[in-house]
mmCIF file of C-alpha atoms and ligand atoms in Angstrom:
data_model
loop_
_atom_site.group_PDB
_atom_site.id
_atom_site.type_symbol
_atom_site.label_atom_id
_atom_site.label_comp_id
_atom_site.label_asym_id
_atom_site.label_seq_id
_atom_site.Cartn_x
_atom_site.Cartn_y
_atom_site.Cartn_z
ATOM 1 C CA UNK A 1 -7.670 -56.193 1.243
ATOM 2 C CA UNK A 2 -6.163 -59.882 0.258
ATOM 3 C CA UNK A 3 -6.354 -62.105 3.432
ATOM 4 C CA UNK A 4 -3.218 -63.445 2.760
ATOM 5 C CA UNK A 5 -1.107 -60.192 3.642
ATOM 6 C CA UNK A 6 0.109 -60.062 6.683
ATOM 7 C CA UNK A 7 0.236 -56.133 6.406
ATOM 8 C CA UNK A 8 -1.494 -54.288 4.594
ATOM 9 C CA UNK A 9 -0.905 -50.839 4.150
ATOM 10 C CA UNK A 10 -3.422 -48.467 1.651
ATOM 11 C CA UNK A 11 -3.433 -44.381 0.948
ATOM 12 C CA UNK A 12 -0.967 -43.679 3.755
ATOM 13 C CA UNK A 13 -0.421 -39.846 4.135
ATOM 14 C CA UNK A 14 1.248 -37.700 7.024
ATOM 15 C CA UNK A 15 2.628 -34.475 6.959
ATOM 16 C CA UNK A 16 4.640 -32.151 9.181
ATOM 17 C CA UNK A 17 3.850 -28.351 10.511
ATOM 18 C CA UNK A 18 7.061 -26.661 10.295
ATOM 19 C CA UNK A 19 7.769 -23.070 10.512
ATOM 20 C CA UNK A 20 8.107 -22.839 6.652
ATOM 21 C CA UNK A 21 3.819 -24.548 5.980
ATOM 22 C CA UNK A 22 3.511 -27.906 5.669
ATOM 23 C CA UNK A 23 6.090 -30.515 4.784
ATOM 24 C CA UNK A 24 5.208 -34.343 3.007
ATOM 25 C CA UNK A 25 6.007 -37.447 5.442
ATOM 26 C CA UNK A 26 4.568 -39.880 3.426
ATOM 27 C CA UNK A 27 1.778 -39.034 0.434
ATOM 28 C CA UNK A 28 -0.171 -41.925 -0.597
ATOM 29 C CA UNK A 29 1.458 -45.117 0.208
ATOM 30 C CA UNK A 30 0.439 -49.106 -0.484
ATOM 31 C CA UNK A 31 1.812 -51.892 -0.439
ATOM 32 C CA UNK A 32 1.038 -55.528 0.986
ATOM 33 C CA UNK A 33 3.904 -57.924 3.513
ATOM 34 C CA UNK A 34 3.312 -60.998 3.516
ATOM 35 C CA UNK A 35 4.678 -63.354 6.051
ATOM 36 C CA UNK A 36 7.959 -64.403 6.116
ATOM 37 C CA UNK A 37 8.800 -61.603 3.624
ATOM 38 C CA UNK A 38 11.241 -58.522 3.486
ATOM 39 C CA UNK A 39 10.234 -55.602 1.889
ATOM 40 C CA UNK A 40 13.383 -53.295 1.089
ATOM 41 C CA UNK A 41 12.279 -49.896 1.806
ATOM 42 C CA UNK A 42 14.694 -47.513 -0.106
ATOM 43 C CA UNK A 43 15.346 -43.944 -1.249
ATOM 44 C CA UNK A 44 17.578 -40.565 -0.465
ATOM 45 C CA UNK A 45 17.277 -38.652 2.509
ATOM 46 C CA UNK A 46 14.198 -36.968 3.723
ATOM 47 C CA UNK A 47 12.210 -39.762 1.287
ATOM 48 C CA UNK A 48 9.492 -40.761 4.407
ATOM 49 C CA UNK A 49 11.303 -44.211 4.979
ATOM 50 C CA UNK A 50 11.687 -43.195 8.805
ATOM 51 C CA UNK A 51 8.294 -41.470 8.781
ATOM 52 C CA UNK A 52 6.492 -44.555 7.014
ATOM 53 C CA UNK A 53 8.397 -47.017 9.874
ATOM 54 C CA UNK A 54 7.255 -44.797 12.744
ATOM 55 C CA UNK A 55 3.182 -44.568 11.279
ATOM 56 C CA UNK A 56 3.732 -48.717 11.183
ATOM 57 C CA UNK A 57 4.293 -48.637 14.586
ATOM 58 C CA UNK A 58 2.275 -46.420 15.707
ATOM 59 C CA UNK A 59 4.711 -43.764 17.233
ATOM 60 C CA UNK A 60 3.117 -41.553 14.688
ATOM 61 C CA UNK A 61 -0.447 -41.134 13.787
ATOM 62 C CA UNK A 62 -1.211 -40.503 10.078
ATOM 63 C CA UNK A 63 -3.702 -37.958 8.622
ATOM 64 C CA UNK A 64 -5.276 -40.152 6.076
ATOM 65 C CA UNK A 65 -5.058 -44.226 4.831
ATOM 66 C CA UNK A 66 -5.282 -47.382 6.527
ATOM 67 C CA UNK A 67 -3.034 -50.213 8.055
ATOM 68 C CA UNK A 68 -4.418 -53.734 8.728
ATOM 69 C CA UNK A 69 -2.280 -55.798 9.916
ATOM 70 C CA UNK A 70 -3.419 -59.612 9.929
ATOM 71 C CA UNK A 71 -6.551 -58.372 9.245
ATOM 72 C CA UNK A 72 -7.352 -56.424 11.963
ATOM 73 C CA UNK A 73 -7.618 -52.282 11.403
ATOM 74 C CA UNK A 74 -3.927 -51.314 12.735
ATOM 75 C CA UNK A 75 -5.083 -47.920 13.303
ATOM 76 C CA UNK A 76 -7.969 -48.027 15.003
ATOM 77 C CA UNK A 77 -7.110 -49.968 18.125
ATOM 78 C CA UNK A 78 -7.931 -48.453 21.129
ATOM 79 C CA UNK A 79 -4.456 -47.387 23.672
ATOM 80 C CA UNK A 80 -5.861 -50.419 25.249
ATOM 81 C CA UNK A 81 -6.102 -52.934 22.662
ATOM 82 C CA UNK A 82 -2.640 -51.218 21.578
ATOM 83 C CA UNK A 83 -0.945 -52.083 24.359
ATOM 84 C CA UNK A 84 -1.768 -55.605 24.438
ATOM 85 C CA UNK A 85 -1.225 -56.100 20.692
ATOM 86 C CA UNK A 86 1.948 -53.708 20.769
ATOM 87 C CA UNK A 87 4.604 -56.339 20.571
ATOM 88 C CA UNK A 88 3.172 -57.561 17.419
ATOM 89 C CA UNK A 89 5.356 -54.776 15.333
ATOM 90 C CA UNK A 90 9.127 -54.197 16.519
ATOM 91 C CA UNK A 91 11.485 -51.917 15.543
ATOM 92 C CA UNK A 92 15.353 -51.849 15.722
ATOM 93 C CA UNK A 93 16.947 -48.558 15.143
ATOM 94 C CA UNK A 94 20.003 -47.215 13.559
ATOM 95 C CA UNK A 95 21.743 -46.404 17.202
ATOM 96 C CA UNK A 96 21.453 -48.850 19.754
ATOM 97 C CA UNK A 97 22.921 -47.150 22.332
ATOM 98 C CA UNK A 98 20.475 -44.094 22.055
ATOM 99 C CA UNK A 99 17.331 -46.705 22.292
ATOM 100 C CA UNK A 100 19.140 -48.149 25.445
ATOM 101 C CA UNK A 101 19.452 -46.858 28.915
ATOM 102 C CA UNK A 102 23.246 -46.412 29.263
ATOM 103 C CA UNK A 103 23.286 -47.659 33.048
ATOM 104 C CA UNK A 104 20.979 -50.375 32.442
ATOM 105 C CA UNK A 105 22.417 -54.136 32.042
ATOM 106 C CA UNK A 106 21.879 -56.141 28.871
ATOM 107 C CA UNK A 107 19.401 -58.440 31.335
ATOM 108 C CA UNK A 108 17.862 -55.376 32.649
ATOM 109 C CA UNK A 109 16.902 -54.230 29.098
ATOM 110 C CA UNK A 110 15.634 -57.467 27.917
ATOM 111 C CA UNK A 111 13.590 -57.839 30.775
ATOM 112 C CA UNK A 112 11.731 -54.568 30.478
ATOM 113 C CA UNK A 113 9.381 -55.986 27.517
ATOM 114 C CA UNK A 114 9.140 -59.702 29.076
ATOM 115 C CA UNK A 115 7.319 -57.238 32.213
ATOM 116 C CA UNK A 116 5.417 -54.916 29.987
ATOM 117 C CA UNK A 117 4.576 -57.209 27.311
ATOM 118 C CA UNK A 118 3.820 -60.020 29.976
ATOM 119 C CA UNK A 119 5.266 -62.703 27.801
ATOM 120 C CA UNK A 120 6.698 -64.970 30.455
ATOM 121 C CA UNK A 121 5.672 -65.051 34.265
ATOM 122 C CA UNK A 122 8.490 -62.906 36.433
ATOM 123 C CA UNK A 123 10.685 -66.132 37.862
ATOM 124 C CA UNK A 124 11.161 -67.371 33.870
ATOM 125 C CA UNK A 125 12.517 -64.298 32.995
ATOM 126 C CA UNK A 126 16.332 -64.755 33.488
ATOM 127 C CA UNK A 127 15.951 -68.004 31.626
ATOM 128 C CA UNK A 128 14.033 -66.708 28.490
ATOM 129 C CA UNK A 129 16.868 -63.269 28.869
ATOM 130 C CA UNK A 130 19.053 -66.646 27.850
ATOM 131 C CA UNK A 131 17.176 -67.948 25.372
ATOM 132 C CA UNK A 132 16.553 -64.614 23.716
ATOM 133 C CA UNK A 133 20.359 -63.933 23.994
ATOM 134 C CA UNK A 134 21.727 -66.947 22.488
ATOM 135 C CA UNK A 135 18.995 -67.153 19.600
ATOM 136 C CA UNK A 136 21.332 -63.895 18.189
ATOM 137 C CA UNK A 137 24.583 -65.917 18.680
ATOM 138 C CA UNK A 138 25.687 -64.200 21.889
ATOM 139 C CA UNK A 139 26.200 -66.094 25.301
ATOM 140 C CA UNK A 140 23.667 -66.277 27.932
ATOM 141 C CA UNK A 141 26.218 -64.123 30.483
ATOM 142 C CA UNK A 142 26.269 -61.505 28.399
ATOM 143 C CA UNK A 143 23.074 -60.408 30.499
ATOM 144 C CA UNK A 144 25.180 -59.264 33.640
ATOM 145 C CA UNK A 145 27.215 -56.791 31.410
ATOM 146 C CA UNK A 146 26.131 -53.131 30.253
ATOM 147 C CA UNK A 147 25.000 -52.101 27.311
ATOM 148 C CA UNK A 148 28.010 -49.744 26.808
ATOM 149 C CA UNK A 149 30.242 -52.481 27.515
ATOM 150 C CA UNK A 150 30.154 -54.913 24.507
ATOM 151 C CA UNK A 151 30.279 -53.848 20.788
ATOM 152 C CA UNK A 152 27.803 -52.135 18.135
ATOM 153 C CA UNK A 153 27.773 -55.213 16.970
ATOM 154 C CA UNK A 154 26.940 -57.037 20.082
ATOM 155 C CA UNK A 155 24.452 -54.217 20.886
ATOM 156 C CA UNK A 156 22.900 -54.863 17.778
ATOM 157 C CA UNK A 157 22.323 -58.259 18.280
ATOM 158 C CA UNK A 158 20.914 -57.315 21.848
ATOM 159 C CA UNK A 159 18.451 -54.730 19.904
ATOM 160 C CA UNK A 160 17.172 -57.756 17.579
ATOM 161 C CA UNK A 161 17.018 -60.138 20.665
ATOM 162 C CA UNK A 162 14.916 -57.347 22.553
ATOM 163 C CA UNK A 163 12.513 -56.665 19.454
ATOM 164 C CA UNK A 164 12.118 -60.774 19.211
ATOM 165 C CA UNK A 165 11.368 -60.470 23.324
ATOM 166 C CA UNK A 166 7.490 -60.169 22.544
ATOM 167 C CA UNK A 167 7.304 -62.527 19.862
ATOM 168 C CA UNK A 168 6.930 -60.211 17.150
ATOM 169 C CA UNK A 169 5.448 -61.227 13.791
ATOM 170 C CA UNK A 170 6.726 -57.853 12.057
ATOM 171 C CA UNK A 171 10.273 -56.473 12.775
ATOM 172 C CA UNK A 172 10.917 -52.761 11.323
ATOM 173 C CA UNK A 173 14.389 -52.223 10.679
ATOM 174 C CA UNK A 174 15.300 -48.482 9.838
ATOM 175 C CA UNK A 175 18.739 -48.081 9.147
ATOM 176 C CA UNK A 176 19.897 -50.927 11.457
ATOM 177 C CA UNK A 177 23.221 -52.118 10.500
ATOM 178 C CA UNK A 178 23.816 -48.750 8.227
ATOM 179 C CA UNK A 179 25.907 -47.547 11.212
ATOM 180 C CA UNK A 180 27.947 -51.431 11.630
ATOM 181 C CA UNK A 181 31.517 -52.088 9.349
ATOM 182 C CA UNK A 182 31.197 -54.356 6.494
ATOM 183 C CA UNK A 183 32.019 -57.367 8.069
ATOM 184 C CA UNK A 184 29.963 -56.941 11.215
ATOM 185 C CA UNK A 185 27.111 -56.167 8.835
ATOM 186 C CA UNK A 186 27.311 -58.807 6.761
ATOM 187 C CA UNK A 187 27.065 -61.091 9.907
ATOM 188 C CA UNK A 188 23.917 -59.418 11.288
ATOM 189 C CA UNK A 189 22.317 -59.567 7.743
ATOM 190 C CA UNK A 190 23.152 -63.234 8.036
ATOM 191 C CA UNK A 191 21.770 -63.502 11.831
ATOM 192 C CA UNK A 192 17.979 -61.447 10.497
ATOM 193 C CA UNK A 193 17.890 -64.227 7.711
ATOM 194 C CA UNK A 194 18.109 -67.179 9.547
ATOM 195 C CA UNK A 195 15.676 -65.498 12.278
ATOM 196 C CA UNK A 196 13.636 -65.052 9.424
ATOM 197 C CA UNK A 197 13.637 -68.875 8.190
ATOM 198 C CA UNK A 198 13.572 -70.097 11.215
ATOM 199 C CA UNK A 199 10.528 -68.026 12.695
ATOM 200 C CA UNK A 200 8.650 -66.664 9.284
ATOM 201 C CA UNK A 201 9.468 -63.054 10.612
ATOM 202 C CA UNK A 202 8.421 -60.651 8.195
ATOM 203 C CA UNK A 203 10.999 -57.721 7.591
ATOM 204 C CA UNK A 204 10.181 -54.130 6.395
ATOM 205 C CA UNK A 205 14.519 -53.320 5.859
ATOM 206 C CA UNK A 206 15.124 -49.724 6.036
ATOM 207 C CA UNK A 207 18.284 -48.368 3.975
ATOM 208 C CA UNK A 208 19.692 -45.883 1.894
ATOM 209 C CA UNK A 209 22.320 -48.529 0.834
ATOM 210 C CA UNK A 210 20.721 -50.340 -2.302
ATOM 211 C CA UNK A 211 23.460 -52.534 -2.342
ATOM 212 C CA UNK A 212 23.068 -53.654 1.895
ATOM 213 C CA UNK A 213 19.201 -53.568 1.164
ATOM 214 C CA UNK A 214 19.400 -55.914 -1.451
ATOM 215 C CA UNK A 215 21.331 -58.198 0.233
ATOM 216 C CA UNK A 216 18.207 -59.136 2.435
ATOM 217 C CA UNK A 217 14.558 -58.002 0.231
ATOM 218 C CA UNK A 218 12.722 -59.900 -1.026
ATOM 219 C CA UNK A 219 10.889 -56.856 -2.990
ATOM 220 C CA UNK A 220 11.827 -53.469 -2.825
ATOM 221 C CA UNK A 221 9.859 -50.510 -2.380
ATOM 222 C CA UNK A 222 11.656 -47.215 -4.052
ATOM 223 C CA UNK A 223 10.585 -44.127 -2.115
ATOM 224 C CA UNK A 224 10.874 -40.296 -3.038
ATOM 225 C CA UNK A 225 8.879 -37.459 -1.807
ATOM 226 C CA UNK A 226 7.223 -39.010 0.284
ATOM 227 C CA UNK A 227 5.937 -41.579 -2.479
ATOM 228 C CA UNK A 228 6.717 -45.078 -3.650
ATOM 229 C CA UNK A 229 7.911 -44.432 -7.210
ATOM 230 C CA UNK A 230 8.928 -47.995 -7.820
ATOM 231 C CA UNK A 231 8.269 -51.264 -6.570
ATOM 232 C CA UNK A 232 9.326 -54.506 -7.487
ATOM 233 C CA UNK A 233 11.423 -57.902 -6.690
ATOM 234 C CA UNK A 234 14.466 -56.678 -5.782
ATOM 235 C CA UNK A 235 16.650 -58.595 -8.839
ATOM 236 C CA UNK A 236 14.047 -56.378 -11.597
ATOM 237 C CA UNK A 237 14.681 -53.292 -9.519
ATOM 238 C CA UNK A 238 18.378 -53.860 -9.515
ATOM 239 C CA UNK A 239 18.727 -55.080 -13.165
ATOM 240 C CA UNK A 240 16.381 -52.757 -14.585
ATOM 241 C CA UNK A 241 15.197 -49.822 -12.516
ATOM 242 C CA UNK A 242 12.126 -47.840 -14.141
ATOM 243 C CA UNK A 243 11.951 -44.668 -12.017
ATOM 244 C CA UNK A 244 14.455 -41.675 -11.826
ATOM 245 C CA UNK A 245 15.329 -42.569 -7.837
ATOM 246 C CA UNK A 246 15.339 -46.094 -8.781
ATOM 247 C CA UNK A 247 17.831 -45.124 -11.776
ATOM 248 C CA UNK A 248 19.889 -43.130 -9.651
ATOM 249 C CA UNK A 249 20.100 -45.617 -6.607
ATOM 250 C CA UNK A 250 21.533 -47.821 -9.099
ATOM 251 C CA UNK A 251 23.486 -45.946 -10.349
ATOM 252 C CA UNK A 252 25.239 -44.787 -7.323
ATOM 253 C CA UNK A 253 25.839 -48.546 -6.032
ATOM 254 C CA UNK A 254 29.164 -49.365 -7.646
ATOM 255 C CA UNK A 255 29.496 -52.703 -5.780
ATOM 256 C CA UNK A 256 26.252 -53.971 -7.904
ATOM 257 C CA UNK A 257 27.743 -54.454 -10.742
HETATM 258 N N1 LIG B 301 9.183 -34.489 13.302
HETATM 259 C C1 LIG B 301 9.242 -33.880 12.123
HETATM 260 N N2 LIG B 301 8.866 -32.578 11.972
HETATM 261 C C2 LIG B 301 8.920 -31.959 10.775
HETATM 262 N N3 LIG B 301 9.327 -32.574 9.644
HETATM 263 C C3 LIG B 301 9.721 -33.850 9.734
HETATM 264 C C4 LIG B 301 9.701 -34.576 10.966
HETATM 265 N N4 LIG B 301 10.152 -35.845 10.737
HETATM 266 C C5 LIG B 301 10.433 -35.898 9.416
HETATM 267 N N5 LIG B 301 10.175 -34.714 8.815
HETATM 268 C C6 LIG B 301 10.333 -34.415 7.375
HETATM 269 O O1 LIG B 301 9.605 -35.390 6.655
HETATM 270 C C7 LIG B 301 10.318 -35.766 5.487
HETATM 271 C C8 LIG B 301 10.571 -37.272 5.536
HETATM 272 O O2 LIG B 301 11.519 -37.531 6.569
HETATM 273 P P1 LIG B 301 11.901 -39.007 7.036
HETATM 274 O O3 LIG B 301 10.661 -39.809 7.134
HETATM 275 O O4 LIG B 301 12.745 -38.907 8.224
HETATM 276 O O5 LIG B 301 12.751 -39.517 5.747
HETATM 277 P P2 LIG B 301 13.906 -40.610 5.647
HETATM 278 O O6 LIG B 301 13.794 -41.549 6.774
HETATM 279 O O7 LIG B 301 13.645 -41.247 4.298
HETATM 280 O O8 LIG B 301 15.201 -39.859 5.621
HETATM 281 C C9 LIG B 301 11.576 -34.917 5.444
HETATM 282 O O9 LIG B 301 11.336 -33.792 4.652
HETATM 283 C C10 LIG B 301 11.774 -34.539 6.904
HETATM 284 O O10 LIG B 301 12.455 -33.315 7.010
HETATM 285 MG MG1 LIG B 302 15.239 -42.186 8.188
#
């Protein structure tokens, strides 16, 4: 393992019992992050991008392969030294409102790690709610009003301010502004790269998009099957993709060329 990786990630493999035998998560993936860094992760449907995110944050246990993340053996922390170390990794999903409770306030939901997590003591948490709300470009009232009230947008923004709650040094984005129009997009892509050089977050950047993941990778990481077939800094990938997926990922991203 180098030291300098901030993650790294060797022989990963899960699969699934279905009614039909076994199906392939993910079968024998590696790679390094390093900090400050976005890894791309991309590839069709069904590829193991969501099941890769969810071993990474340990919503998931593998059946084989090893995670260390600054060092330390990801894996084999106990639910206690889990919970404590927990906010390390953070993950923003596709659909905001579905990792939200509907009735809860924007406040409310941003408080709930600050408590868990312990990051501040209980009578600084309406002032960090406002620092954590205006460090995504949204006001500091916007804590009084509910989720469901303010855009995807704007609830995207509150996802990325509630992953940054417990000062994460990992964010895992799976297919988080795949569901946003262009222009919104393009303005949270903007918001997670100024986080980034601001903070040194590392990213891993779900997408099926090759053209939206490119935007914001540093490398990319092709995935098929369950494997990585192809990875690489994201201008070789694009310019000159060596596997099939990567080929055909290319291929079917007009707006690169
Ligand atoms: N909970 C599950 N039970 C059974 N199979 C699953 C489950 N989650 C994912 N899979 C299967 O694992 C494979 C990888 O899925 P997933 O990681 O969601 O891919 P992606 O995010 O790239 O679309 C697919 O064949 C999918 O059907
Ligand atoms: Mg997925």
């Amino acid at each position: 393992m180098t030291n300098a990786a901030l993650l790294a990630v060797r022989n990963l493999a899960k699969t699934y019992q279905s009614r039909g035998g076994r199906v392939t998560g993910v079968a024998d993936v590696s790679f390094d992050l390093h900090r400050g860094e976005t890894l791309g992760l991309v590839g069709p449907s069904g590829s193991g991008k969501s099941t890769l995110a969810r071993v990474l944050m340990r919503l998931t246990e593998p059946d084989s392969g090893t995670v260390h993340l600054d060092g330390e053996d990801w894996l084999a922390l106990s639910a206690g030294a889990l919970r404590a170390r927990r906010g390390t990794i953070q993950m923003v999903f596709q659909d905001p409102l579905a990792a939200f409770n509907p009735r809860a306030t924007i406040g409310g939901a941003l408080a709930d790690p600050l408590r868990i997590h312990a990051v501040v003591p209980r009578t600084e948490r309406p002032r960090r709610i406002g620092e954590l709300l205006e460090r995504v470009g949204l006001p500091a009232a916007l804590a009084k009003r509910r989720i469901h009230e303010v855009s995807g947008g704007q609830r995207q923004r509150v996802a990325i301010a509630r992953a940054l709650a417990t000062n994460p040094r990992l964010i895992v984005l799976d297919e988080a502004v795949s569901a946003l129009d262009v222009s919104v997009r393009g303005k949270i892509l903007m918001l997670l790269a100024e986080l980034q050089a601001r903070e040194g977050l590392a990213y891993i950047f779900v997408g099926h998009d090759l053209a939206v993941v490119r935007v914001i990778s540093h490398r990319v990481a092709v995935m098929d099957k369950g494997r990585i077939v192809e990875t690489g800094p994201v201008t070789d990938v694009v310019a000159d993709p060596q596997s099939e997926t990567g080929k055909a990922l290319v291929a079917a991203t007009p707006r690169l060329f």
